[in-house]
Coordinates of C-alpha atoms in Angstrom, one line a residue:
M1 CA -38.5 45.3 75.3
S2 CA -36.4 44.0 72.4
T3 CA -35.7 45.9 69.1
V4 CA -36.2 43.9 65.9
T5 CA -34.0 44.9 62.9
P6 CA -36.0 44.9 59.7
A7 CA -34.6 42.6 56.9
P8 CA -32.9 44.4 54.1
S9 CA -35.0 44.8 51.0
D10 CA -34.1 43.3 47.6
T11 CA -33.0 46.7 46.4
E12 CA -30.7 47.1 49.4
K13 CA -29.2 43.7 48.7
A14 CA -28.6 44.5 45.1
M15 CA -27.0 47.9 46.0
A16 CA -24.8 46.2 48.6
L17 CA -23.7 43.5 46.0
L18 CA -23.0 46.2 43.4
A19 CA -20.9 48.2 46.0
A20 CA -19.0 45.0 46.8
I21 CA -18.3 44.3 43.1
V22 CA -17.1 47.9 42.6
E23 CA -14.9 47.9 45.7
S24 CA -13.3 44.5 44.8
S25 CA -12.5 45.4 41.2
D26 CA -8.9 45.7 40.1
D27 CA -9.9 48.5 37.8
A28 CA -10.2 52.1 39.0
I29 CA -14.0 52.8 39.3
I30 CA -14.6 56.4 40.0
S31 CA -17.7 58.6 39.9
K32 CA -17.4 62.4 39.3
T33 CA -19.5 65.4 38.6
L34 CA -19.8 67.0 35.2
D35 CA -17.2 69.6 36.2
G36 CA -14.8 66.8 37.1
A37 CA -15.0 66.7 40.9
I38 CA -14.4 63.2 42.3
L39 CA -17.4 61.7 44.2
T40 CA -16.3 58.1 44.8
W41 CA -13.0 56.2 44.7
N42 CA -12.7 52.4 45.0
L43 CA -9.8 50.3 46.1
G44 CA -8.9 49.6 42.5
A45 CA -8.4 53.3 42.0
E46 CA -6.1 53.3 45.0
H47 CA -4.0 50.5 43.4
V48 CA -4.0 52.1 39.9
Y49 CA -3.3 55.8 40.9
G50 CA -1.7 55.4 44.3
Y51 CA -4.0 57.8 46.1
P52 CA -6.2 56.7 49.0
A53 CA -9.8 57.8 48.8
V54 CA -9.5 60.5 51.5
E55 CA -6.9 62.3 49.4
T56 CA -9.2 62.4 46.3
I57 CA -12.8 62.8 47.2
G58 CA -13.9 66.4 46.3
R59 CA -10.8 67.1 44.3
P60 CA -10.7 67.6 40.5
M61 CA -9.9 64.7 38.2
T62 CA -7.3 67.0 36.6
M63 CA -5.0 66.1 39.5
L64 CA -4.3 62.9 37.5
L65 CA -3.5 64.5 34.2
P66 CA 0.0 65.1 32.8
Q67 CA 0.7 68.7 31.8
D68 CA 0.7 67.8 28.1
R69 CA -2.9 66.4 28.5
A70 CA -4.4 69.1 30.7
N71 CA -7.4 69.8 28.5
E72 CA -8.3 66.2 27.9
E73 CA -10.6 65.8 30.9
A74 CA -12.7 68.9 29.9
Q75 CA -13.1 67.6 26.4
I76 CA -14.2 64.1 27.6
L77 CA -16.7 65.6 30.1
Q78 CA -18.1 67.9 27.4
R79 CA -18.9 64.7 25.3
I80 CA -20.4 63.0 28.4
G81 CA -22.6 66.0 29.1
Q82 CA -24.0 65.6 25.6
G83 CA -24.9 62.0 26.3
E84 CA -22.0 60.3 24.5
K85 CA -20.0 57.4 25.9
V86 CA -16.2 57.1 25.7
E87 CA -15.0 53.5 25.3
H88 CA -11.6 52.0 25.6
F89 CA -9.8 55.4 25.2
E90 CA -6.1 54.8 25.6
T91 CA -4.2 57.7 27.2
V92 CA -1.7 58.5 29.9
R93 CA -2.3 59.5 33.5
R94 CA -0.1 60.3 36.5
T95 CA 0.1 58.4 39.8
K96 CA 0.7 59.9 43.2
T97 CA 4.4 59.4 42.8
G98 CA 4.4 61.4 39.5
E99 CA 5.0 58.3 37.4
P100 CA 3.2 58.2 34.1
I101 CA 1.1 55.1 33.4
D102 CA -0.8 54.0 30.3
V103 CA -4.6 53.5 31.0
S104 CA -7.6 52.5 29.0
L105 CA -10.7 54.6 29.9
T106 CA -14.4 53.8 29.6
I107 CA -16.5 56.8 30.7
S108 CA -20.3 56.8 30.7
P109 CA -23.0 59.4 31.7
I110 CA -24.7 59.0 35.1
R111 CA -28.4 59.9 34.9
D112 CA -31.0 60.6 37.6
N113 CA -34.5 59.2 37.7
S114 CA -35.7 61.7 35.2
G115 CA -32.9 60.8 32.8
R116 CA -31.0 64.0 33.3
I117 CA -27.1 63.6 33.1
V118 CA -25.8 64.5 36.6
G119 CA -22.3 63.0 36.5
A120 CA -19.9 60.5 34.9
S121 CA -18.8 56.9 35.7
H122 CA -15.0 56.6 35.1
V123 CA -13.5 53.1 34.7
A124 CA -9.7 53.0 34.2
R125 CA -7.6 49.9 33.5
N126 CA -3.8 50.1 33.9
I127 CA -2.4 48.9 30.6
T128 CA 1.2 49.9 31.1
D129 CA 2.6 46.4 31.1
R130 CA 0.4 45.4 28.1
K131 CA 1.6 48.5 26.2
R132 CA 5.2 47.6 27.0
L133 CA 4.6 44.1 25.8
D134 CA 2.9 45.4 22.7
V135 CA 5.9 47.6 22.0
R136 CA 8.2 44.6 22.5
L137 CA 6.1 42.4 20.3
R138 CA 5.9 45.0 17.6
H139 CA 9.6 45.5 17.7
L140 CA 10.1 41.7 17.6
A141 CA 7.7 41.4 14.7
A142 CA 9.6 44.2 12.9
V143 CA 12.9 42.4 13.5
V144 CA 11.4 39.1 12.3
E145 CA 9.8 40.7 9.3
S146 CA 13.0 42.6 8.2
S147 CA 15.3 39.6 8.7
E148 CA 16.9 38.2 5.6
D149 CA 16.7 34.7 7.1
A150 CA 13.5 32.7 6.7
V151 CA 11.7 33.0 10.1
I152 CA 8.7 30.6 10.2
S153 CA 6.5 29.2 12.9
K154 CA 4.7 25.9 12.5
T155 CA 2.7 23.3 14.4
L156 CA 4.2 20.1 15.7
D157 CA 2.7 18.3 12.7
G158 CA 4.6 20.7 10.4
T159 CA 1.7 23.0 9.3
I160 CA 3.0 26.5 8.6
L161 CA 1.5 29.3 10.8
T162 CA 3.6 32.4 10.0
W163 CA 6.0 33.3 7.1
N164 CA 8.1 36.4 7.0
R165 CA 9.6 38.3 4.1
G166 CA 12.9 36.6 4.5
A167 CA 11.1 33.3 3.9
E168 CA 9.7 34.7 0.7
Q169 CA 13.2 35.7 -0.4
V170 CA 14.8 32.4 0.6
Y171 CA 12.1 30.0 -0.7
G172 CA 10.4 32.1 -3.3
Y173 CA 6.8 31.5 -2.0
P174 CA 4.7 34.5 -0.8
A175 CA 3.0 34.0 2.6
A176 CA -0.4 33.5 1.0
E177 CA 0.8 30.4 -0.7
T178 CA 2.3 28.8 2.4
I179 CA 0.2 29.6 5.5
G180 CA -1.7 26.4 6.4
R181 CA 0.4 24.2 4.1
P182 CA 2.9 21.5 5.3
M183 CA 6.6 22.3 5.6
T184 CA 7.2 19.1 3.5
M185 CA 6.4 21.2 0.4
L186 CA 10.0 22.5 0.7
L187 CA 11.7 19.2 1.0
P188 CA 13.5 17.4 -1.9
E189 CA 12.3 13.9 -2.6
D190 CA 15.5 12.3 -1.1
R191 CA 15.0 14.2 2.2
I192 CA 11.2 13.7 2.6
N193 CA 11.4 12.1 6.1
E194 CA 13.8 14.8 7.5
E195 CA 11.0 17.2 8.6
T196 CA 9.2 14.4 10.6
E197 CA 12.4 13.4 12.4
I198 CA 13.2 17.0 13.3
L199 CA 9.7 17.7 14.6
Q200 CA 9.9 14.5 16.8
R201 CA 13.0 16.0 18.4
I202 CA 11.3 19.4 18.9
G203 CA 8.2 17.7 20.4
S204 CA 10.5 16.1 23.0
G205 CA 11.9 19.5 24.0
E206 CA 15.2 19.3 22.0
R207 CA 16.6 22.1 19.8
V208 CA 18.2 21.7 16.4
D209 CA 21.1 24.1 15.9
H210 CA 22.9 25.0 12.6
F211 CA 21.7 21.9 10.8
E212 CA 22.9 22.1 7.2
T213 CA 20.7 20.5 4.6
V214 CA 19.0 21.1 1.3
R215 CA 15.6 22.6 0.6
R216 CA 13.7 23.3 -2.6
T217 CA 12.5 26.7 -3.8
K218 CA 9.2 27.5 -5.6
A219 CA 11.2 27.3 -8.9
G220 CA 12.2 23.8 -8.0
N221 CA 15.9 24.8 -7.5
P222 CA 17.8 23.1 -4.6
I223 CA 19.4 25.5 -2.1
D224 CA 21.8 24.8 0.8
V225 CA 20.3 26.0 4.1
S226 CA 21.4 26.2 7.7
L227 CA 18.4 25.5 10.0
T228 CA 17.9 26.4 13.7
I229 CA 14.7 25.0 15.0
S230 CA 13.4 25.5 18.5
P231 CA 10.4 24.5 20.6
I232 CA 7.5 27.0 21.1
R233 CA 6.0 26.6 24.6
D234 CA 2.7 27.9 26.1
N235 CA 2.4 29.5 29.5
S236 CA 2.4 26.1 31.2
G237 CA 5.7 25.1 29.4
R238 CA 4.0 22.6 27.1
V239 CA 5.6 22.4 23.6
V240 CA 2.9 23.6 21.2
G241 CA 4.9 24.4 18.0
A242 CA 8.3 25.1 16.5
S243 CA 10.2 28.2 15.5
H244 CA 12.1 27.6 12.2
V245 CA 15.0 29.9 11.2
A246 CA 16.6 29.1 7.8
R247 CA 19.6 30.8 6.3
D248 CA 20.5 30.4 2.6
I249 CA 24.1 29.3 2.6
T250 CA 24.3 28.3 -1.1
D251 CA 26.8 31.1 -2.0
L252 CA 28.7 30.5 1.2
K253 CA 29.0 26.8 0.4
R254 CA 30.2 27.5 -3.1
F255 CA 32.7 30.0 -1.8
D256 CA 34.0 27.5 0.8
E257 CA 34.3 24.9 -1.9
K258 CA 36.3 27.2 -4.1
L259 CA 38.4 28.2 -1.1
R260 CA 39.1 24.5 -0.2
H261 CA 39.8 23.8 -3.8
A262 CA 42.2 26.8 -4.0
Q263 CA 43.9 25.7 -0.7
K264 CA 44.2 22.1 -2.1
L265 CA 45.8 23.4 -5.3
E266 CA 48.1 25.7 -3.4
S267 CA 49.3 22.9 -1.1
L268 CA 49.8 20.7 -4.2
G269 CA 51.7 23.6 -5.8
V270 CA 54.0 23.8 -2.8
L271 CA 54.5 20.1 -2.9
A272 CA 55.1 20.1 -6.6
G273 CA 57.7 22.9 -6.3
G274 CA 59.5 21.2 -3.5
V275 CA 59.6 17.9 -5.4
A276 CA 60.8 19.6 -8.6
H277 CA 63.5 21.5 -6.6
D278 CA 64.9 18.3 -5.0
F279 CA 64.6 16.3 -8.2
N280 CA 66.5 19.0 -10.1
N281 CA 69.4 18.6 -7.6
L282 CA 69.6 14.9 -8.4
L283 CA 69.3 15.6 -12.1
T284 CA 72.2 18.0 -11.9
G285 CA 74.5 15.1 -10.9
I286 CA 73.0 12.8 -13.6
L287 CA 72.9 15.3 -16.4
G288 CA 76.2 17.0 -15.5
N289 CA 78.2 13.8 -15.2
T290 CA 76.6 12.3 -18.3
S291 CA 77.4 15.3 -20.5
L292 CA 80.9 15.4 -19.0
A293 CA 81.5 11.7 -19.8
L294 CA 80.2 12.3 -23.4
E295 CA 82.7 15.1 -23.9
M296 CA 85.6 13.0 -22.5
L297 CA 84.9 9.8 -24.5
P298 CA 86.3 9.5 -28.1
K299 CA 83.6 9.7 -30.8
E300 CA 84.1 6.0 -31.8
N301 CA 83.6 4.7 -28.2
P302 CA 80.4 2.5 -28.2
T303 CA 79.5 3.6 -24.7
R304 CA 78.6 7.0 -26.1
S305 CA 75.2 5.7 -27.3
I306 CA 74.4 4.4 -23.8
L307 CA 75.4 7.7 -22.3
R308 CA 73.4 9.6 -24.9
D309 CA 70.3 7.6 -23.9
V310 CA 71.0 8.6 -20.2
L311 CA 71.3 12.2 -21.3
N312 CA 68.1 12.1 -23.2
A313 CA 66.2 10.5 -20.3
S314 CA 67.7 13.1 -18.0
E315 CA 66.5 15.9 -20.3
R316 CA 63.0 14.4 -20.4
A317 CA 63.0 14.2 -16.6
S318 CA 64.1 17.8 -16.5
H319 CA 61.2 18.7 -18.8
L320 CA 58.9 16.9 -16.3
T321 CA 60.3 19.0 -13.4
R322 CA 59.7 22.2 -15.5
Q323 CA 56.0 21.1 -15.8
L324 CA 55.9 20.7 -12.0
L325 CA 57.5 24.1 -11.5
A326 CA 55.1 25.6 -14.0
Y327 CA 52.1 24.2 -12.1
A328 CA 53.6 25.6 -8.9
G329 CA 53.9 29.0 -10.6
K330 CA 57.7 28.8 -10.2
G331 CA 58.6 28.0 -13.8
R332 CA 61.7 29.6 -15.3
F333 CA 60.5 32.6 -17.4
V334 CA 62.8 34.4 -19.9
I335 CA 60.5 37.4 -20.4
E336 CA 60.6 39.2 -23.8
P337 CA 58.1 40.9 -26.1
I338 CA 56.3 38.3 -28.1
N339 CA 53.7 38.4 -31.0
L340 CA 51.4 35.5 -30.1
S341 CA 50.1 35.0 -33.6
A342 CA 53.7 34.8 -35.0
L343 CA 54.6 32.3 -32.2
V344 CA 51.6 30.0 -33.2
R345 CA 52.6 30.1 -36.9
E346 CA 56.2 29.2 -36.0
I347 CA 55.3 26.0 -34.2
S348 CA 52.3 25.1 -36.4
N349 CA 54.3 22.4 -38.3
L350 CA 55.4 20.9 -35.0
I351 CA 51.9 20.9 -33.7
Q352 CA 50.5 19.3 -36.9
S353 CA 53.0 16.5 -36.7
S354 CA 52.2 15.9 -33.1
I355 CA 48.4 15.3 -33.5
P356 CA 46.7 12.3 -35.0
T357 CA 46.0 12.2 -38.8
H358 CA 42.2 12.2 -38.3
V359 CA 42.4 15.6 -36.6
Q360 CA 42.7 18.7 -38.8
L361 CA 44.5 21.8 -37.4
R362 CA 43.0 25.1 -38.5
L363 CA 44.5 28.5 -37.7
E364 CA 42.7 31.8 -37.7
L365 CA 45.4 34.2 -36.5
R366 CA 45.0 38.0 -36.3
N367 CA 47.9 39.9 -37.9
D368 CA 47.8 43.3 -36.1
M369 CA 48.4 41.9 -32.7
P370 CA 49.9 43.9 -29.8
L371 CA 52.9 42.3 -28.1
I372 CA 52.8 40.5 -24.8
Q373 CA 55.6 40.2 -22.2
A374 CA 56.1 36.4 -22.0
D375 CA 58.5 33.5 -22.1
S376 CA 58.3 31.9 -25.6
G377 CA 59.2 28.4 -24.4
Q378 CA 56.5 28.5 -21.7
L379 CA 53.9 29.8 -24.2
Q380 CA 54.8 27.1 -26.7
Q381 CA 54.1 24.6 -23.9
V382 CA 50.6 26.2 -23.3
I383 CA 49.8 26.1 -27.0
M384 CA 51.0 22.5 -27.5
N385 CA 49.2 21.2 -24.4
L386 CA 45.9 22.8 -25.3
V387 CA 46.0 21.6 -28.9
L388 CA 47.1 18.1 -27.9
N389 CA 44.4 18.0 -25.2
G390 CA 41.8 19.0 -27.8
A391 CA 43.0 16.5 -30.4
E392 CA 42.9 13.7 -27.8
A393 CA 39.2 14.6 -27.1
I394 CA 38.3 13.6 -30.6
R395 CA 37.5 9.9 -31.0
S396 CA 39.9 7.9 -33.2
D397 CA 37.1 6.7 -35.4
Q398 CA 35.8 10.2 -36.2
N399 CA 37.3 13.1 -38.1
G400 CA 37.6 16.3 -36.2
T401 CA 39.0 19.8 -36.0
V402 CA 41.1 21.8 -33.6
L403 CA 40.7 25.5 -34.3
V404 CA 43.3 27.9 -32.9
T405 CA 42.5 31.6 -33.0
T406 CA 44.2 34.8 -31.7
D407 CA 42.5 38.1 -31.1
I408 CA 42.4 41.3 -29.0
L409 CA 39.8 41.8 -26.3
K410 CA 38.8 44.7 -24.0
I411 CA 38.0 43.1 -20.7
D412 CA 36.4 44.7 -17.6
D413 CA 36.7 43.5 -14.0
R414 CA 33.3 41.8 -14.0
Y415 CA 34.3 39.6 -17.0
L416 CA 37.6 38.8 -15.3
R417 CA 35.8 37.4 -12.3
S418 CA 34.1 34.8 -14.6
A419 CA 37.5 33.1 -15.3
L420 CA 38.1 29.6 -14.1
V421 CA 41.8 30.3 -13.6
A422 CA 43.2 33.8 -13.0
S423 CA 46.2 35.5 -11.6
S424 CA 45.5 37.2 -8.3
D425 CA 46.5 40.7 -9.5
L426 CA 44.4 40.7 -12.7
A427 CA 42.8 44.0 -13.7
G428 CA 40.6 45.2 -16.5
G429 CA 42.2 46.4 -19.8
T430 CA 43.4 45.2 -23.2
Y431 CA 44.2 41.5 -23.5
V432 CA 45.6 39.3 -26.2
T433 CA 43.6 36.1 -26.4
L434 CA 44.4 32.5 -27.5
E435 CA 41.4 30.4 -28.2
V436 CA 41.7 26.6 -28.8
H437 CA 38.4 24.9 -29.8
D438 CA 38.0 21.2 -30.5
S439 CA 35.0 19.3 -31.9
G440 CA 35.5 16.4 -29.4
C441 CA 33.3 14.8 -26.8
G442 CA 33.1 17.8 -24.4
M443 CA 32.9 17.8 -20.6
D444 CA 30.3 18.1 -17.9
E445 CA 30.6 20.7 -15.1
A446 CA 32.1 18.2 -12.6
T447 CA 34.9 17.4 -15.0
I448 CA 35.6 21.1 -15.8
G449 CA 35.9 21.7 -12.1
R450 CA 38.8 19.2 -11.9
I451 CA 40.7 19.5 -15.2
F452 CA 43.5 21.8 -13.7
E453 CA 44.2 19.4 -10.8
P454 CA 47.6 17.7 -11.2
F455 CA 47.4 14.0 -12.1
F456 CA 43.6 14.3 -12.9
T457 CA 43.0 12.9 -16.4
T458 CA 40.1 11.5 -18.4
K459 CA 42.4 9.7 -20.8
F460 CA 43.7 6.2 -20.3
T461 CA 47.3 7.1 -21.0
G462 CA 47.3 10.6 -19.6
R463 CA 49.6 11.7 -16.8
G464 CA 47.4 14.7 -15.9
L465 CA 50.2 17.3 -15.8
G466 CA 49.5 19.1 -19.1
L467 CA 46.7 21.4 -18.0
A468 CA 48.1 21.8 -14.5
A469 CA 51.2 23.1 -16.1
V470 CA 49.2 25.4 -18.3
Q471 CA 47.4 26.8 -15.2
G472 CA 50.8 27.6 -13.6
I473 CA 52.2 29.2 -16.7
V474 CA 49.2 31.4 -17.3
R475 CA 49.1 32.5 -13.7
G476 CA 52.8 33.3 -13.8
H477 CA 52.2 35.5 -16.9
K478 CA 49.4 37.4 -15.0
G479 CA 46.8 35.9 -17.3
A480 CA 43.5 34.0 -17.1
I481 CA 41.7 31.0 -18.5
K482 CA 38.0 30.5 -19.3
V483 CA 36.6 27.1 -20.3
Y484 CA 33.4 26.5 -22.3
S485 CA 32.2 22.9 -22.8
R486 CA 29.2 20.7 -22.9
P487 CA 29.0 16.9 -23.3
G488 CA 28.9 16.1 -27.0
N489 CA 29.5 19.7 -28.1
G490 CA 33.3 20.1 -27.9
T491 CA 35.4 22.3 -25.7
T492 CA 36.9 25.8 -26.0
F493 CA 39.8 27.0 -23.9
K494 CA 40.2 30.8 -23.9
V495 CA 43.4 32.2 -22.5
W496 CA 44.0 35.9 -21.9
F497 CA 47.4 37.7 -21.6
P498 CA 47.7 41.4 -20.8
A499 CA 48.8 43.3 -23.9
T500 CA 51.9 45.6 -23.9
A501 CA 53.7 47.7 -26.5
G502 CA 57.3 47.3 -27.8
L503 CA 59.3 45.3 -30.2
P504 CA 61.2 42.1 -29.5
E505 CA 64.9 42.4 -28.9
S506 CA 67.4 41.0 -31.4
T507 CA 68.8 37.5 -30.8
A508 CA 72.0 37.0 -28.9
A509 CA 75.4 36.6 -30.7
A510 CA 76.8 33.1 -31.2
V511 CA 78.7 31.6 -28.2
P512 CA 82.5 31.7 -28.6
E513 CA 84.8 28.8 -27.7
L514 CA 84.8 28.0 -23.9
V515 CA 88.3 28.2 -22.6
A516 CA 89.3 29.3 -19.0
N517 CA 92.6 30.8 -17.9
D518 CA 93.2 29.1 -14.5
Q519 CA 90.6 31.3 -12.8
L520 CA 89.6 30.0 -9.3
I521 CA 85.9 29.2 -8.8
L522 CA 84.4 28.6 -5.3
V523 CA 81.4 26.2 -5.4
I524 CA 79.1 26.4 -2.4
D525 CA 76.4 23.7 -2.2
D526 CA 75.2 21.4 0.5
E527 CA 74.7 18.4 -1.9
E528 CA 78.0 16.4 -2.2
L529 CA 77.0 15.0 -5.7
I530 CA 76.5 18.6 -7.0
R531 CA 79.8 19.8 -5.6
R532 CA 81.6 16.9 -7.1
T533 CA 79.9 17.2 -10.4
A534 CA 80.3 21.0 -10.7
K535 CA 84.0 20.7 -9.8
A536 CA 84.6 18.1 -12.5
M537 CA 82.6 20.1 -15.1
L538 CA 84.5 23.4 -14.5
E539 CA 87.9 21.7 -14.3
R540 CA 87.1 20.1 -17.7
Y541 CA 87.1 23.6 -19.1
G542 CA 90.3 24.8 -17.4
Y543 CA 89.0 26.3 -14.2
K544 CA 90.5 25.7 -10.8
V545 CA 87.8 24.8 -8.3
I546 CA 87.5 24.7 -4.5
V547 CA 84.3 23.6 -2.8
A548 CA 82.4 24.3 0.4
E549 CA 79.5 22.3 1.8
N550 CA 77.6 25.2 3.3
G551 CA 77.4 29.0 3.4
K552 CA 79.4 29.4 6.6
E553 CA 82.3 27.3 5.2
G554 CA 82.2 29.3 1.9
V555 CA 82.4 32.6 3.7
E556 CA 85.4 31.4 5.8
L557 CA 87.2 30.2 2.6
L558 CA 86.7 33.6 0.9
Q559 CA 88.1 35.3 3.9
V560 CA 91.3 33.2 3.5
L561 CA 91.5 33.3 -0.3
G562 CA 90.4 36.9 -0.8
D563 CA 90.7 38.2 -4.4
K564 CA 92.2 34.9 -5.6
V565 CA 88.6 33.8 -6.1
S566 CA 87.4 34.9 -9.6
A567 CA 83.8 33.8 -9.1
I568 CA 81.4 31.8 -6.9
L569 CA 78.7 29.3 -7.7
L570 CA 76.2 29.7 -4.7
D571 CA 73.3 27.4 -4.0
L572 CA 70.3 29.2 -2.5
T573 CA 68.8 26.5 -0.2
M574 CA 71.3 25.3 2.4
P575 CA 71.3 24.5 6.1
I576 CA 73.5 26.3 8.7
M577 CA 73.6 29.5 6.6
S578 CA 71.1 30.3 3.9
G579 CA 72.2 31.3 0.4
Q580 CA 70.8 34.8 1.0
E581 CA 72.8 35.4 4.2
A582 CA 75.9 33.8 2.6
F583 CA 75.6 36.1 -0.4
R584 CA 75.4 39.2 1.9
Q585 CA 78.6 38.2 3.8
L586 CA 80.5 37.2 0.7
K587 CA 79.8 40.6 -0.8
Q588 CA 81.0 42.3 2.4
I589 CA 84.3 40.4 2.2
N590 CA 84.8 41.1 -1.5
P591 CA 82.3 43.5 -3.1
D592 CA 83.8 42.8 -6.6
V593 CA 83.5 39.0 -6.5
H594 CA 81.2 37.5 -9.2
V595 CA 78.4 35.4 -7.6
V596 CA 76.4 33.2 -9.8
L597 CA 73.2 31.9 -8.1
S598 CA 72.0 28.3 -8.6
S599 CA 68.7 26.7 -7.7
G600 CA 66.3 24.0 -8.5
Y601 CA 63.6 26.7 -8.6
S602 CA 63.3 29.2 -11.4
E603 CA 65.3 32.3 -12.0
V604 CA 62.3 34.5 -11.3
E605 CA 61.6 32.7 -8.0
A606 CA 65.3 32.8 -6.9
V607 CA 66.6 36.2 -8.1
C608 CA 63.7 38.3 -6.9
R609 CA 65.2 38.4 -3.4
F610 CA 68.5 39.7 -4.8
T611 CA 67.3 42.5 -7.1
G612 CA 69.7 45.4 -6.9
K613 CA 72.3 43.6 -4.8
G614 CA 74.8 42.9 -7.5
I615 CA 74.4 39.2 -8.5
A616 CA 76.4 38.3 -11.6
G617 CA 74.1 35.7 -13.0
F618 CA 71.8 32.7 -12.5
I619 CA 71.8 29.1 -13.7
Q620 CA 69.0 26.7 -13.0
K621 CA 69.6 23.1 -12.1
P622 CA 70.0 20.7 -13.8
Y623 CA 72.7 22.1 -16.1
S624 CA 75.1 20.6 -18.6
T625 CA 78.9 21.0 -18.6
A626 CA 78.9 23.4 -21.5
A627 CA 76.1 25.5 -20.0
L628 CA 77.9 25.9 -16.7
A629 CA 81.3 26.7 -18.3
E630 CA 79.7 29.2 -20.6
K631 CA 77.9 30.9 -17.7
F632 CA 81.2 31.5 -15.9
R633 CA 83.0 32.5 -19.1
S634 CA 80.4 35.3 -19.7
V635 CA 80.4 36.3 -16.0
I636 CA 84.2 36.6 -15.7
Q637 CA 84.7 38.3 -19.1

């Protein structure tokens, strides 16, 4: 007799389906009594907490609680017993291995048929990975938000999605005014297609790195920016947007431009100094031989006028080399205390005669001026160049004025930084100022940025060395220059020199007659023309002369001649043995020998290396016969 198994009822089917759903869930689904004893434990609970069901059924839920949350279960069950429901409560529980995990709990009352609460349903989801991701995302968001760079996200059609505080600072727009608007709102008119071209590259998976361009702020100001733009991809790897990072490099670009300008001027200064040095060597032969020939010819000789023209041309060429040396900051300075107002008054007649008749020269000079330590000849060149520059800026068909003023000014470090030209070791303090203002045509900013470049000029006949020389002289005197100008409103040059105290020294006595008594002079120079010229010059005034073509040969001659040599003319720049090394060895052989240094560079540039080492004097090339003879007369006497 066969047994027939009855078909399950609908209720039984529903219960079986519900049990299957509970058992297959990835969440921990647990039932427990109101005192926390575990009744059921699904596979999801095994995965979340690590315990199999046999190790949990009948045990208290507190087995899962960390020590710092021991009372949490009782508090939750108290609320459940009152009919409340706990939803999405985020807390920490402990696995079988003792590892803490973040969980989200939803706990509900279990009621019997009469509605009485008899237990609790406990659903726990492991959110450890999500919490870690949330922490990373919050950290990333904080980094993005605190960045000084503009960090922006946008769609592939350029619509702005996110806008950090850095973007507000860089572009000037708050986020509320940008979200949902196109990135083209930031583009200047001449770069309107740039964004489309960039997004096309991003859409194809490319990345744009450190792309330097120009964008426009809310105020309409152009700024230089460096852009790094990268694709944003979804989980499938499809490009869905772009990450846009912009850095404002406006100040950096300006600094780089100033640095390049300074390096260019420095290299030009080195070139100018080298050219002037070599040119002075040539002029020594020309000027020296010409002055020597003039002294030797009778006064009635008609050749004297030709030689005088050569001499004048040589002196003009020498003046040009002094301008080059001044630009290079290597001009020859004879430093003495000077009253700047008095100096301007002394040369005012010369200035007036040098400017056109349609230009009026006005002087407003302060009387109670402190002295400055300066070279009067160099300062005269500064004054003359600035006044002539101002006069030439006034059109010939208009009457104009050049106003020269002097004053005292207290200057702080911040004001010093605003100077267009300044010595590197400038510091705040009391300064004497020279101001030259003209009523001429003025200049735009681009022209002002170039006026101190050598050979740059806005005048048809200009050589462009005047203001370059002014720059070198002012720097050499530890001063500064500020320029104010606008097209059509004239120009003002303001020059500052540090003020000092003291009175100028009395002038030197008249030079006596130049006559030698057969003293022996050793001339050491690597230029044959200079050796020959210096020998002829000195012999003209009664000296005996022996020459050496380099330092090594000069040292060997002094070893042989000993104290028969009264003085030495020593060039500083020579091959085989430098002038500095030759000087040291010459002094070792005869500590009492008089050594006169000679160079195409300035005295300050040359002598600084010999301070305290016993040099007898210095003479700058080119020099005349009389100047060279007088130098040795004063040294030997």
